[in-house]
Short mmCIF file of C-alpha atoms and ligand atoms in Angstrom, two decimals:
data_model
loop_
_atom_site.label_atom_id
_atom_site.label_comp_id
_atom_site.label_asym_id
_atom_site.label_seq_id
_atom_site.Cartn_x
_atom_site.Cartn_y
_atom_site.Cartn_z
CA UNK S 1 -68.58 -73.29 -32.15
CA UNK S 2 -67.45 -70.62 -29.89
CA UNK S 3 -68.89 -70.76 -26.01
CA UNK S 4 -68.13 -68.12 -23.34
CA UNK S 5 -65.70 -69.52 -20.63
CA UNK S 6 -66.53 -68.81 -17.30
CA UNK S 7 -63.17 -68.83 -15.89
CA UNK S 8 -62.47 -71.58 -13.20
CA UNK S 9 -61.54 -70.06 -9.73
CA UNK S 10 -63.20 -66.58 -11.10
CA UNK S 11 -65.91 -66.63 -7.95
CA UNK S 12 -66.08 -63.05 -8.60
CA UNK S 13 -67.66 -63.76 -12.32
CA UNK S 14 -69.03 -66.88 -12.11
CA UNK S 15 -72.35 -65.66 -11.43
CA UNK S 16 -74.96 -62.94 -11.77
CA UNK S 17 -75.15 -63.28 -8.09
CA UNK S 18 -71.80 -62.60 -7.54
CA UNK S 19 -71.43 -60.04 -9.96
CA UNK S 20 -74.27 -58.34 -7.50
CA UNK S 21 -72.50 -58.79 -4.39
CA UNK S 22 -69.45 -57.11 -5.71
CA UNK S 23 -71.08 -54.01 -7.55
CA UNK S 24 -73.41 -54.21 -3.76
CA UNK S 25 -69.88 -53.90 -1.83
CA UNK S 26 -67.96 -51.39 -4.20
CA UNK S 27 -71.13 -48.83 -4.57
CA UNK S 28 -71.57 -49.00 -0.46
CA UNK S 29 -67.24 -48.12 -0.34
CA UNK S 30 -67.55 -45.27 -2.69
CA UNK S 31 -70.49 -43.74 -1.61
CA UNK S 32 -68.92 -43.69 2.00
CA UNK S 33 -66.07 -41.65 1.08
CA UNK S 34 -65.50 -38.41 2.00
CA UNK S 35 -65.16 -37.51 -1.47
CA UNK S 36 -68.23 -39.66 -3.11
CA UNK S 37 -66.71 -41.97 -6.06
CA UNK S 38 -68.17 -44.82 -7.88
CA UNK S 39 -66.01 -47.06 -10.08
CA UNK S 40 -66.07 -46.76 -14.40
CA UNK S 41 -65.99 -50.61 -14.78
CA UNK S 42 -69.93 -50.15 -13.70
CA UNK S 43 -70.24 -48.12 -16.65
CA UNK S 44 -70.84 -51.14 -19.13
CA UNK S 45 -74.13 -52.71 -18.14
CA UNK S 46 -76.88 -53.41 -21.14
CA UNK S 47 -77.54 -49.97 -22.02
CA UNK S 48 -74.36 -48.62 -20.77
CA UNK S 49 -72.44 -50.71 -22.96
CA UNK S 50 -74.97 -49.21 -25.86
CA UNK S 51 -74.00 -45.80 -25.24
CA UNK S 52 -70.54 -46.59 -25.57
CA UNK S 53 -70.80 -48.04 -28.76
CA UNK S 54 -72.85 -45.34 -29.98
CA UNK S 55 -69.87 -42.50 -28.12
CA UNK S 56 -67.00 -44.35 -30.02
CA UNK S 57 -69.10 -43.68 -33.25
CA UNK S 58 -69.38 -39.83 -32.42
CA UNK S 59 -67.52 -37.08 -34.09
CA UNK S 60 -66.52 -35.30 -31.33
CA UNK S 61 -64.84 -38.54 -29.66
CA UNK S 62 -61.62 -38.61 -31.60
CA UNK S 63 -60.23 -41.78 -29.71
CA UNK S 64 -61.79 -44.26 -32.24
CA UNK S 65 -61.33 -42.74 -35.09
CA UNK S 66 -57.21 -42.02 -34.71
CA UNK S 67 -56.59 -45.67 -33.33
CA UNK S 68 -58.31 -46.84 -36.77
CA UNK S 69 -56.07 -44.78 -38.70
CA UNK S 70 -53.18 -46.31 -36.55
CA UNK S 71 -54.33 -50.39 -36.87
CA UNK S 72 -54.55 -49.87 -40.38
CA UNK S 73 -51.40 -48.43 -41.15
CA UNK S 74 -49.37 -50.99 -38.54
CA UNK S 75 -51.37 -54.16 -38.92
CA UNK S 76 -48.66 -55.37 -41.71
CA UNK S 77 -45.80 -55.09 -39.38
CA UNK S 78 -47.48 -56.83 -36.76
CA UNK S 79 -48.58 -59.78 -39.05
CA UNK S 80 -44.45 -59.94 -40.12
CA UNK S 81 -43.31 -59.41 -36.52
CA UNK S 82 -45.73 -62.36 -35.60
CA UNK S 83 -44.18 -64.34 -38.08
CA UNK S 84 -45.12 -68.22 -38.52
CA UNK S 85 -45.32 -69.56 -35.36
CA UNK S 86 -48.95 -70.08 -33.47
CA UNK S 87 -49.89 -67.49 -31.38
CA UNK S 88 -52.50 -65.99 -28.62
CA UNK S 89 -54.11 -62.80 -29.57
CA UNK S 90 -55.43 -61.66 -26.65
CA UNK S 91 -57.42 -58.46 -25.93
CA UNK S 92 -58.68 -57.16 -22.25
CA UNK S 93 -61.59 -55.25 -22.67
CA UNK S 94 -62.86 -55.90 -25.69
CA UNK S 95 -65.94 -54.45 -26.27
CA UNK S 96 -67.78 -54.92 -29.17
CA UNK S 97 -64.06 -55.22 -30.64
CA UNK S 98 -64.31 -53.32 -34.17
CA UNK S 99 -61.07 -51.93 -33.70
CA UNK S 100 -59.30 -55.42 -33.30
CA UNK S 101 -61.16 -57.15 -36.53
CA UNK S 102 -58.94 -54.69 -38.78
CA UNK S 103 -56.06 -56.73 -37.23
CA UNK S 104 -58.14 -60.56 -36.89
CA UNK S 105 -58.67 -59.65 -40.85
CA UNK S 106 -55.30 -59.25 -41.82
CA UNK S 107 -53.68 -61.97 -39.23
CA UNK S 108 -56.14 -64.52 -41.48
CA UNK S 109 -55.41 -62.88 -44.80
CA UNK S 110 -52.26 -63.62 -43.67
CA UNK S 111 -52.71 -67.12 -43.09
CA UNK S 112 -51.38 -66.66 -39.38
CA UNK S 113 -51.90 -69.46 -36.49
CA UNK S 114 -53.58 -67.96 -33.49
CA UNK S 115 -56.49 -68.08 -31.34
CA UNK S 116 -58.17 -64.85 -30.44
CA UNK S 117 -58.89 -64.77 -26.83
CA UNK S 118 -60.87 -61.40 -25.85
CA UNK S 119 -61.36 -61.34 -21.84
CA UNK S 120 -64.25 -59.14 -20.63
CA UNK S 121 -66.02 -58.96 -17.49
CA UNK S 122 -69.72 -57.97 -19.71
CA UNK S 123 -70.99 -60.73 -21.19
CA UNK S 124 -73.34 -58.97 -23.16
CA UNK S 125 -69.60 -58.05 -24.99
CA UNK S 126 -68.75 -61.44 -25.17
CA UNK S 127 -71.68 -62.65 -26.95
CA UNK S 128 -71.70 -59.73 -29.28
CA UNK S 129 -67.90 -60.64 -30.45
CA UNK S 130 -69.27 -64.25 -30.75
CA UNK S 131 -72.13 -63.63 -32.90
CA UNK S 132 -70.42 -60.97 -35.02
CA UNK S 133 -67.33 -62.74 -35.90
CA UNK S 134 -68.99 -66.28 -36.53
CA UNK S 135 -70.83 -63.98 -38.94
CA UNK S 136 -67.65 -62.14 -40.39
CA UNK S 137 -65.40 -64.65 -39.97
CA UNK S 138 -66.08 -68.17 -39.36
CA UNK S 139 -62.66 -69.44 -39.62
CA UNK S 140 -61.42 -67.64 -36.49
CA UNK S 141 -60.39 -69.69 -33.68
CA UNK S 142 -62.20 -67.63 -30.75
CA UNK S 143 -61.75 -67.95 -27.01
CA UNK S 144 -63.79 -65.86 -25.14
CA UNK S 145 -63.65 -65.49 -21.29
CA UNK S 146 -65.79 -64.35 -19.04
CA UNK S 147 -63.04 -62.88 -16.09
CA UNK S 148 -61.33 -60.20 -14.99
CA UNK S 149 -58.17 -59.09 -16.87
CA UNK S 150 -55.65 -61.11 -14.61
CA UNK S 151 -58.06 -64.01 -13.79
CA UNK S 152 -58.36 -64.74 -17.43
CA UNK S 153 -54.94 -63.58 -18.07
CA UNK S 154 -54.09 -66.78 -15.14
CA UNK S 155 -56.23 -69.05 -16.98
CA UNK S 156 -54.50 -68.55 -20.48
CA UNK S 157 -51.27 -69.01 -18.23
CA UNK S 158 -52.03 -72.61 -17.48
CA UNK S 159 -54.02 -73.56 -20.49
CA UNK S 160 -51.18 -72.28 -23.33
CA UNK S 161 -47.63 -72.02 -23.82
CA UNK S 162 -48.15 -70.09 -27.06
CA UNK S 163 -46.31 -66.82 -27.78
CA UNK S 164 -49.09 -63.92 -26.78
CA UNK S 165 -49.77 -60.29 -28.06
CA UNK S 166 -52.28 -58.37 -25.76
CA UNK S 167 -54.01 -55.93 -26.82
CA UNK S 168 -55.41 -53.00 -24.67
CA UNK S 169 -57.13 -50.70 -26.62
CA UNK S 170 -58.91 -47.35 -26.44
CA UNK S 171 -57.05 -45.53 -23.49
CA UNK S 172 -58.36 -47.94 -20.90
CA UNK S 173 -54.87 -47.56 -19.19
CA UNK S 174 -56.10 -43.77 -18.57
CA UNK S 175 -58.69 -44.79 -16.55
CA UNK S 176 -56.21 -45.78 -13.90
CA UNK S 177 -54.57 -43.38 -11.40
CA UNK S 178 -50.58 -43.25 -11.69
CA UNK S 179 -49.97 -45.69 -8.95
CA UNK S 180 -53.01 -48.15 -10.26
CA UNK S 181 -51.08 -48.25 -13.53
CA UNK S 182 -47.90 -48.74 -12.64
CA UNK S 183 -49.46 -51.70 -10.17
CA UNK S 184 -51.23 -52.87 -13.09
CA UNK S 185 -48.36 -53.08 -16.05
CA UNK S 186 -45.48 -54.89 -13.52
CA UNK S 187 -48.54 -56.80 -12.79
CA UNK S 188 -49.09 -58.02 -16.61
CA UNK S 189 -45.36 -57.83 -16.95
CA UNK S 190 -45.26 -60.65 -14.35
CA UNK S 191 -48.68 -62.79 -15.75
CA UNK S 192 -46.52 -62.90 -19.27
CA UNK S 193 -43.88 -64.67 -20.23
CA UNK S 194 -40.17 -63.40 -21.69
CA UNK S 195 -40.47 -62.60 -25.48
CA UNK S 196 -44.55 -61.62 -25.32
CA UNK S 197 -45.85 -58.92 -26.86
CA UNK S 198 -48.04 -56.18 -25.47
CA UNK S 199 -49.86 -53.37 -27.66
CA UNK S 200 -51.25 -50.71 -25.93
CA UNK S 201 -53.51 -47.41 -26.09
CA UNK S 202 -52.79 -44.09 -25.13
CA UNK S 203 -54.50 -40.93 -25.36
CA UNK S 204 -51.84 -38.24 -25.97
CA UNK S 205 -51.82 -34.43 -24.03
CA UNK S 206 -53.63 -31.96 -26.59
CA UNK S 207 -55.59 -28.87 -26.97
CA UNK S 208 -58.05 -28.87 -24.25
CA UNK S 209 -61.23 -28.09 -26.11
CA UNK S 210 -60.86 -31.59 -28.13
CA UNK S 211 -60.64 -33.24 -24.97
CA UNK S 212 -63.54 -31.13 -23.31
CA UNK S 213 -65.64 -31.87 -26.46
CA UNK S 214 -64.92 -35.56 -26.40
CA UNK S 215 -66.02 -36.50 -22.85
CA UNK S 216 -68.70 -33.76 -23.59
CA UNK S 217 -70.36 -34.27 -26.82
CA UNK S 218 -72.84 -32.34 -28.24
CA UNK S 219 -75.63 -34.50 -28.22
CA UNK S 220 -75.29 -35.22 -24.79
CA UNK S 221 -74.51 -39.29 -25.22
CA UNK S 222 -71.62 -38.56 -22.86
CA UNK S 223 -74.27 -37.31 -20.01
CA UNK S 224 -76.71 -40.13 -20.85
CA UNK S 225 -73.71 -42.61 -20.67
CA UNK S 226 -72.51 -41.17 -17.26
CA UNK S 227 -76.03 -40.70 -15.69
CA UNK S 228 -76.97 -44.40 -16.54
CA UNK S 229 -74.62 -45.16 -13.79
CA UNK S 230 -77.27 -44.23 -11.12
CA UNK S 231 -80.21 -46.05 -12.87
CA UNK S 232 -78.06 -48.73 -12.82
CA UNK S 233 -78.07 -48.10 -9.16
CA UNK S 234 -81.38 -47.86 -9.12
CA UNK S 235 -82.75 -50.78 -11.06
CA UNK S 236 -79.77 -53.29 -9.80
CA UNK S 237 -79.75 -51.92 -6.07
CA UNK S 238 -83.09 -51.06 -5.73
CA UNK S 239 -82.61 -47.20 -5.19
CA UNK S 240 -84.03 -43.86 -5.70
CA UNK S 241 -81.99 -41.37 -7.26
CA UNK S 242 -83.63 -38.58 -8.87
CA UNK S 243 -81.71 -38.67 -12.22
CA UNK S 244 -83.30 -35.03 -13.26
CA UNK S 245 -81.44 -33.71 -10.10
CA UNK S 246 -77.94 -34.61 -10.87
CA UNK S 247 -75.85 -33.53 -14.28
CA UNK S 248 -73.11 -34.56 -15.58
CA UNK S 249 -69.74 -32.32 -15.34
CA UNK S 250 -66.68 -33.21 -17.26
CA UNK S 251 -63.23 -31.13 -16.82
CA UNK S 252 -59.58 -31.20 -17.54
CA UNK S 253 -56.95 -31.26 -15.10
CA UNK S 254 -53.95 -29.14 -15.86
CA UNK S 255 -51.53 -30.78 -13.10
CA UNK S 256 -52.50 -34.16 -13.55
CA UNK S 257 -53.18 -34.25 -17.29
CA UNK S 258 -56.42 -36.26 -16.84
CA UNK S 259 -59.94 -35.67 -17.76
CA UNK S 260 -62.04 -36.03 -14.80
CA UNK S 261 -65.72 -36.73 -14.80
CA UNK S 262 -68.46 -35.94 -11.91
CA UNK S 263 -72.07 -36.81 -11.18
CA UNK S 264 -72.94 -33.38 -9.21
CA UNK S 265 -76.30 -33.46 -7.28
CA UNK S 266 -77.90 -30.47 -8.18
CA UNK S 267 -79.96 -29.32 -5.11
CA UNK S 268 -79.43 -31.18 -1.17
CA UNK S 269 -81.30 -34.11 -1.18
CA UNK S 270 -81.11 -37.72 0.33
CA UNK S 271 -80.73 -41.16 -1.45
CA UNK S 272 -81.82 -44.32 -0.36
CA UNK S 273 -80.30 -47.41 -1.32
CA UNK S 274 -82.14 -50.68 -0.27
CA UNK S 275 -80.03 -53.44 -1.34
CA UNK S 276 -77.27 -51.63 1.34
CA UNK S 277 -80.35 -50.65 3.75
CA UNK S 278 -78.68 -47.01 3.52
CA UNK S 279 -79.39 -43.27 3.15
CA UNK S 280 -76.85 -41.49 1.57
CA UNK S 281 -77.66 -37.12 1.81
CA UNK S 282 -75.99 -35.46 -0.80
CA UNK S 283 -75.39 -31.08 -0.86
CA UNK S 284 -76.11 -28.93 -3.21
CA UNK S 285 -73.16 -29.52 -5.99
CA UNK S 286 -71.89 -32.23 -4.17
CA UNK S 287 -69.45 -34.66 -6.95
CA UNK S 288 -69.46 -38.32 -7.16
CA UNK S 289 -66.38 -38.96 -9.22
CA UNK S 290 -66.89 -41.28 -11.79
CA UNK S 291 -64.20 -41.40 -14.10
CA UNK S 292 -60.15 -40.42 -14.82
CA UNK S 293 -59.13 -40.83 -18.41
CA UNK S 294 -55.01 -39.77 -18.15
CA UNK S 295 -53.63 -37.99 -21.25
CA UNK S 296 -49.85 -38.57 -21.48
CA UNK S 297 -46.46 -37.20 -22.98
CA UNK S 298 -44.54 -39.25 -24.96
CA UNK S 299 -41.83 -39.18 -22.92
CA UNK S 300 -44.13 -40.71 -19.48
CA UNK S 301 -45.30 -43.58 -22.00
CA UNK S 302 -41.58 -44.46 -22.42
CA UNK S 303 -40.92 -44.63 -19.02
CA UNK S 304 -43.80 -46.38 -17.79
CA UNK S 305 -42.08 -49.28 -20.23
CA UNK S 306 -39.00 -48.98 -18.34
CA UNK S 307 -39.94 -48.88 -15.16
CA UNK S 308 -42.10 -52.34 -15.47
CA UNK S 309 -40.10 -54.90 -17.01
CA UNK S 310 -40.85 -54.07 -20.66
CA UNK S 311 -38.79 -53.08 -24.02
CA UNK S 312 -40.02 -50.67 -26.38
CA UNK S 313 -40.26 -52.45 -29.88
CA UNK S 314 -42.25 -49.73 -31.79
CA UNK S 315 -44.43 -46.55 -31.86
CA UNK S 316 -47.10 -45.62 -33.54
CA UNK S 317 -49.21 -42.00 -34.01
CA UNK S 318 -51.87 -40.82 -36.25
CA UNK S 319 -51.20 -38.10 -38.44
CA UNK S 320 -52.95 -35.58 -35.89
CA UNK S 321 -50.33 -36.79 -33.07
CA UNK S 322 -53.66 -37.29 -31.15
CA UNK S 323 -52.85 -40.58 -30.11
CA UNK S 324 -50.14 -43.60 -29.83
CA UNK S 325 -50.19 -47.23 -30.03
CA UNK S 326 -47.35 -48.79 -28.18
CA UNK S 327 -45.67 -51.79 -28.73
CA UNK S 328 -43.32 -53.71 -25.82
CA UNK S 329 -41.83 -57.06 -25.50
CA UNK S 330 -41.46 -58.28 -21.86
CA UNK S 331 -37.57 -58.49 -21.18
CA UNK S 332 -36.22 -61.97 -21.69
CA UNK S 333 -34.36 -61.33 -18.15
CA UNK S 334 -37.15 -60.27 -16.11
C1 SAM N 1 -64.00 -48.39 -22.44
S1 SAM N 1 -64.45 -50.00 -22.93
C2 SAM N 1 -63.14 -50.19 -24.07
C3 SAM N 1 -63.53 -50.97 -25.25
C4 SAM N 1 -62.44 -51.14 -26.30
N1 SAM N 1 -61.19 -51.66 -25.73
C5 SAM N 1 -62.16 -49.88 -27.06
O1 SAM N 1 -60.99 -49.57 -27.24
O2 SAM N 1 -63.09 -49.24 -27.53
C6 SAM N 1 -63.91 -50.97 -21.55
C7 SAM N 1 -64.14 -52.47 -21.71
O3 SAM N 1 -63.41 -53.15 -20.67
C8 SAM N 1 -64.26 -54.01 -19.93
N2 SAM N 1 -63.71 -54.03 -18.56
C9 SAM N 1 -63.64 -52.96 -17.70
N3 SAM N 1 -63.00 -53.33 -16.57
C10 SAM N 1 -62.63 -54.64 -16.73
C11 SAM N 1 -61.92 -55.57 -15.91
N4 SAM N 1 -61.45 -55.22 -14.73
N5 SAM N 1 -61.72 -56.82 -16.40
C12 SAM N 1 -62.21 -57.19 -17.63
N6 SAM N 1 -62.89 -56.34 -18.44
C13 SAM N 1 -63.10 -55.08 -18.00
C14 SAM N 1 -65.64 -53.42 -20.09
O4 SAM N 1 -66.66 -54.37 -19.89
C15 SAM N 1 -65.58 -52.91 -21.54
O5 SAM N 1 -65.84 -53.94 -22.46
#
């Protein structure tokens, strides 16, 4: 039976306490910027994480839908490129993970060897994989850990010597700012070993309506899901943000290619936040940047590979060119 790992030497996720201290510390940083920011990884608590879920289902958020279309027409070729030998499949940032069962489903139809290893920092993720796939499929060999991507990525380091294939769906990687992302792939480059696989999500550069209408849906989940930052401040911090005075504002940036969204307080007003024994006094449309989600070229995606230790091995679109799957190989000569 499957059982959450809390990953040894993860101090930061051992603990609900912990967990606390660091959301405490990285809320009390942003909101002391000049330019107020608070990070998207706080996105994803109970209700958060609901809203997501319910987002990826939307029509208007075209992510999930072309990535589908993409695992279903490549999951073959992966299964023959895997080949015989035993494996780690191992995804950072799960989710709830209905993307990846199109590929756990045809790995066992296959009769492939591997362990699926999903590394989250939400629990409430973890548990829902657990529970779901015990249901769907009891045969799976399922790892989950309870860490940060490189804490669990150092744990499967010293407790495997399999061949691994990580997966990083969605367009996670957007969520970083160029120099973050190049940080972060020489960083997995380095946690990997020669001959690994990686498979990763990008959101492509398109019409700027889709993208305005997908991180601003009609029914407003998008706003709900943003908002429920602050009550997370509220009910975890112990604050008093008005939630009827601040809206949600999503817009595309032409330079940078990303999709930026803001929490704007909608009149001056001052905030209060115990658990930091703070008043923060926000103006009238005064931004707290909550989220980038890059959009890239083709081309960029290429070099990003190059630039951080990795081959290209194969693309893959959907037939709207909306978005690409990428899969590298780190270099056998690092
Ligand atoms: C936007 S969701 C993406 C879910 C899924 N990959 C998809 O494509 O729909 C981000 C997921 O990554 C997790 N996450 C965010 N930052 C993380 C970090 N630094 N380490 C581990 N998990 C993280 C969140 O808890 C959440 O499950």
């Amino acid at each position: 039976m499957s059982r959450v790992i809390d990953v040894p030497g993860s101090a930061d996720f051992e603990s609900c306490h912990d967990e606390l201290n660091e959301f405490r510390r990285d809320v009390l940083a942003g909101l002391n910027k000049p330019q107020k920011q608070i990070q998207s990884k706080y996105f994803y608590d109970e209700h958060g994480s609901e809203l997501f879920n319910q987002i990826t289902r939307h029509p208007d958020y075209y992510l999930t839908q072309c990535e589908i279309e993409i695992l279903n027409n490549c999951k073959n070729r992966l299964a023959r490129l895997l080949g015989s030998h035993p494996f780690n499949l191992v995804e950072l940032g799960p989710g709830e993970g209905i993307k990846t069962q199109l590929l756990i489903n045809e790995f066992l139809h296959e009769s492939l060897n591997f362990n699926y290893l999903p590394i989250d920092i939400s629990k409430k993720y973890l548990y829902m994989i657990i529970n779901d796939f015990r249901e769907k499929q009891p045969r799976l060999k399922l790892t989950p850990l309870h860490a940060d991507y490189f804490r669990g990525l150092e744990w499967l380091r010293k407790n495997s010597q399999n061949r691994n294939l990580i997966l990083f769906l969605g367009s996670s990687i957007g969520n970083f700012d160029p120099v973050i992302t190049l940080e972060f792939l020489h960083h997995l480059c380095n946690s990997l070993n020669p001959g690994d696989y990686v498979f990763l999500g990008f959101d492509l550069r398109k019409n700027v309506d889709v993208l305005m209408s997908a991180y601003d849906d009609i029914d407003g989940i998008t706003r709900d899901f943003n908002l429920n930052l602050l009550k997370r401040i509220n009910r975890e911090l112990n604050a008093d943000f008005n939630i009827e005075k601040f809206g949600h504002y999503a817009t595309y940036n032409v330079y940078t290619g990303a999709m930026e969204s803001y929490l704007i307080s909608m009149e001056p007003q001052i905030v209060t936040i115990e658990a930091l024994e703070k008043s923060f006094s926000f103006d009238s449309i005064e931004p707290i940047h909550v989220e980038y989600s890059h959009k890239y070229l083709p081309s960029q995606i290429d070099q990003l590979a190059q630039e951080t230790g990795f081959v290209i091995v194969d693309k893959f679109t959907d037939s709207r060119n909306y978005f690409m799957d990428t899969l590298w190989q780190v270099k056998e000569q690092k």
